[in-house]
Each structure stands twice: as C-alpha cells, then as structure tokens.
Short mmCIF file of C-alpha atoms in Angstrom, two decimals:
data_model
loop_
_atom_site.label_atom_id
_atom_site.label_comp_id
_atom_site.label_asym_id
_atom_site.label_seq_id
_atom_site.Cartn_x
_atom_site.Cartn_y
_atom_site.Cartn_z
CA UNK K 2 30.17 15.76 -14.71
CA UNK K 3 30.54 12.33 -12.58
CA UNK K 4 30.09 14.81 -9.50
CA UNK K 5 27.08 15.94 -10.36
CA UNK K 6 25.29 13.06 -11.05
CA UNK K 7 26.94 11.80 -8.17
CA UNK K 8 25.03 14.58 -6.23
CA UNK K 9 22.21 13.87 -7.62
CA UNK K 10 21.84 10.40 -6.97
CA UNK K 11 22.42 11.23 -3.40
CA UNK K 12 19.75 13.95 -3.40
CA UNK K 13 17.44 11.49 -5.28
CA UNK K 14 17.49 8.15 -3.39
CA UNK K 15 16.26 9.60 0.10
CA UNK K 16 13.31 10.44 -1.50
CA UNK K 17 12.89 7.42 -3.38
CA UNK K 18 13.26 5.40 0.06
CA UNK K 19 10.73 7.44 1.78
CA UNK K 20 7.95 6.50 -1.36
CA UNK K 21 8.72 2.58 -0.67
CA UNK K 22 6.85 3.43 2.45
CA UNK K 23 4.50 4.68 4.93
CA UNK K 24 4.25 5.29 9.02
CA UNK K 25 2.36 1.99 9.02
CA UNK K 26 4.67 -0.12 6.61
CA UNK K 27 5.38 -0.87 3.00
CA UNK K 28 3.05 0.51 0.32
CA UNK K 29 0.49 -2.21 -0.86
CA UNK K 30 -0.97 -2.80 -4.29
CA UNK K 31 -4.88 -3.77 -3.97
CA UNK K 32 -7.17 -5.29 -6.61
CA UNK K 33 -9.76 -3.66 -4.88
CA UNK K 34 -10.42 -0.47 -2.37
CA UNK K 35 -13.78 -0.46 -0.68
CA UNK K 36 -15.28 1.16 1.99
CA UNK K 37 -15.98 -1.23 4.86
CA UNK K 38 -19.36 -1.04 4.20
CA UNK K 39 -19.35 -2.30 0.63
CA UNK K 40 -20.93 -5.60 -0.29
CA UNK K 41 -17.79 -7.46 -1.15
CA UNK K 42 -15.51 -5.90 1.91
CA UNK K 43 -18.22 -6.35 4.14
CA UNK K 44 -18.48 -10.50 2.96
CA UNK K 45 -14.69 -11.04 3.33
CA UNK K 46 -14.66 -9.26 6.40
CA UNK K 47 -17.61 -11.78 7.77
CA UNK K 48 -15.85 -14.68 6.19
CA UNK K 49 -12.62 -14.37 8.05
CA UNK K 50 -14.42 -13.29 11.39
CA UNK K 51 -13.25 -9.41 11.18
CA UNK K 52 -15.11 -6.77 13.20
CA UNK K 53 -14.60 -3.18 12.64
CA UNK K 54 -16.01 -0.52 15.18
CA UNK K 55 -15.42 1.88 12.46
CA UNK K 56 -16.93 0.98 9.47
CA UNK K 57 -15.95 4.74 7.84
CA UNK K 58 -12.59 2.93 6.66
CA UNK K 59 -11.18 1.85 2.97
CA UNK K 60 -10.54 -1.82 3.01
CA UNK K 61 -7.95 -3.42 0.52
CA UNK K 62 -8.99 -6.58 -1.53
CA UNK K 63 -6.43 -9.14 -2.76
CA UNK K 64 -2.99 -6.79 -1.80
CA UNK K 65 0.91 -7.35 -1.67
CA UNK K 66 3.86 -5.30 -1.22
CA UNK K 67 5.23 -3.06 -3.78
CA UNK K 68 8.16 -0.95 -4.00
CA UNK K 69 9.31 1.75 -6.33
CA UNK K 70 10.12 1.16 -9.89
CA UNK K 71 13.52 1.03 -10.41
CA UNK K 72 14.80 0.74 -6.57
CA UNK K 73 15.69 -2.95 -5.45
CA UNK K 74 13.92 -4.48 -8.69
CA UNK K 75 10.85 -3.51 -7.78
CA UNK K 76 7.21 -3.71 -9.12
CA UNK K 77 4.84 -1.26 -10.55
CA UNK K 78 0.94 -1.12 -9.13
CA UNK K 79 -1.75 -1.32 -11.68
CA UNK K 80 -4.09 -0.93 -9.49
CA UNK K 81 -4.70 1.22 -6.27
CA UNK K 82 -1.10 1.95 -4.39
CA UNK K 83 -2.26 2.01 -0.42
CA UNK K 84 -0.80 2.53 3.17
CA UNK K 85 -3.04 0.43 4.99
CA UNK K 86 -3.21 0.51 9.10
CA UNK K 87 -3.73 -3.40 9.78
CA UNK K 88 -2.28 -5.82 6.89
CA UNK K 89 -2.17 -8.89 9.19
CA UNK K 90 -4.42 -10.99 7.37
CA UNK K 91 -2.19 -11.91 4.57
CA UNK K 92 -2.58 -10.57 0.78
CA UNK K 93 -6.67 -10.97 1.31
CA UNK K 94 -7.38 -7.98 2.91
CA UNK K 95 -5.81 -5.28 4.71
CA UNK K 96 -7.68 -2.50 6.60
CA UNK K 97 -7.19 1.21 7.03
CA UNK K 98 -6.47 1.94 4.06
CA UNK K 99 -5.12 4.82 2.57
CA UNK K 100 -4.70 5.84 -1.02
CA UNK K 101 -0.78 7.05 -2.10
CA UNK K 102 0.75 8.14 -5.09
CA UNK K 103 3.86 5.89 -6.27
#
C-alpha cells in the first residue's frame, strides 16, 4: 500500500510544480483583468508613465504571487489566476496577461 501512494505522490507533484508556474514566471492573482484599453487600465497605465504599442493585451490590476493549494503553504486565488508577460511594476499592475486555470 505505502508503495503505491508512494508512486503516486511521485507521479503527482511534477504536475503540481508545473501549475505553480508559467514560461514567464509565477502565476499571479489579480483583482482586476482588463484590456489595455479599459478606462481603469488605461488611467494606471498613464499614472505610472506606461506605454503599450499593443493595446490588444489583458492588463492585471492590484496582483501577487500565488502558488498551488496545498504545495509549500500556498494560497488560493479568488479572483482571476494569470501568467502575465511584464510584472515589473510591483503588485499594481502587470501586463500581458494571460488567464490560467489553478
């Protein structure tokens, strides 16, 4: 019995590893998706001096990191679980965002 769940686990983990993240980094948990072009994106993006030759992109408002429930004590998302391209401008907004299921 032990060396099945044993197998298991083994079986298991690699593909709760790969969920924790994406090609572009860890999965974040945004308040808010938008389009660039939205009202709200398009004022935070003006506010902290942001230009984006495409505007065709989600933007994520008010993210953090997240990581699979259960693995490493992580947190669950609430909200909308994203890979985004560019998170460089702290929790307030990352860009290129793409939604994921966690």
């Amino acid at each position: 019995m032990f060396a099945r769940l044993a197998a298991l686990a083994v079986l298991t983990l690699p593909a709760l590893v790969a969920a924790q993240s994406c090609n572009t980094g860890a999965i974040q948990c945004c308040n808010t998706v938008q389009w660039a072009t939205d009202p709200q994106a398009s004022a935070i993006l003006g506010l902290i001096d942001v230009v984006i030759d495409d505007l065709d992109v989600l933007v994520g408002i008010n993210c953090s990191p997240i990581s699979v429930i259960g693995v490493g004590g992580g947190t669950s998302c609430d909200s909308h679980p994203v890979c985004c391209e560019n998170n460089s401008f702290g929790s307030l907004i990352s860009i290129g965002c793409v939604p994921v299921v966690v």
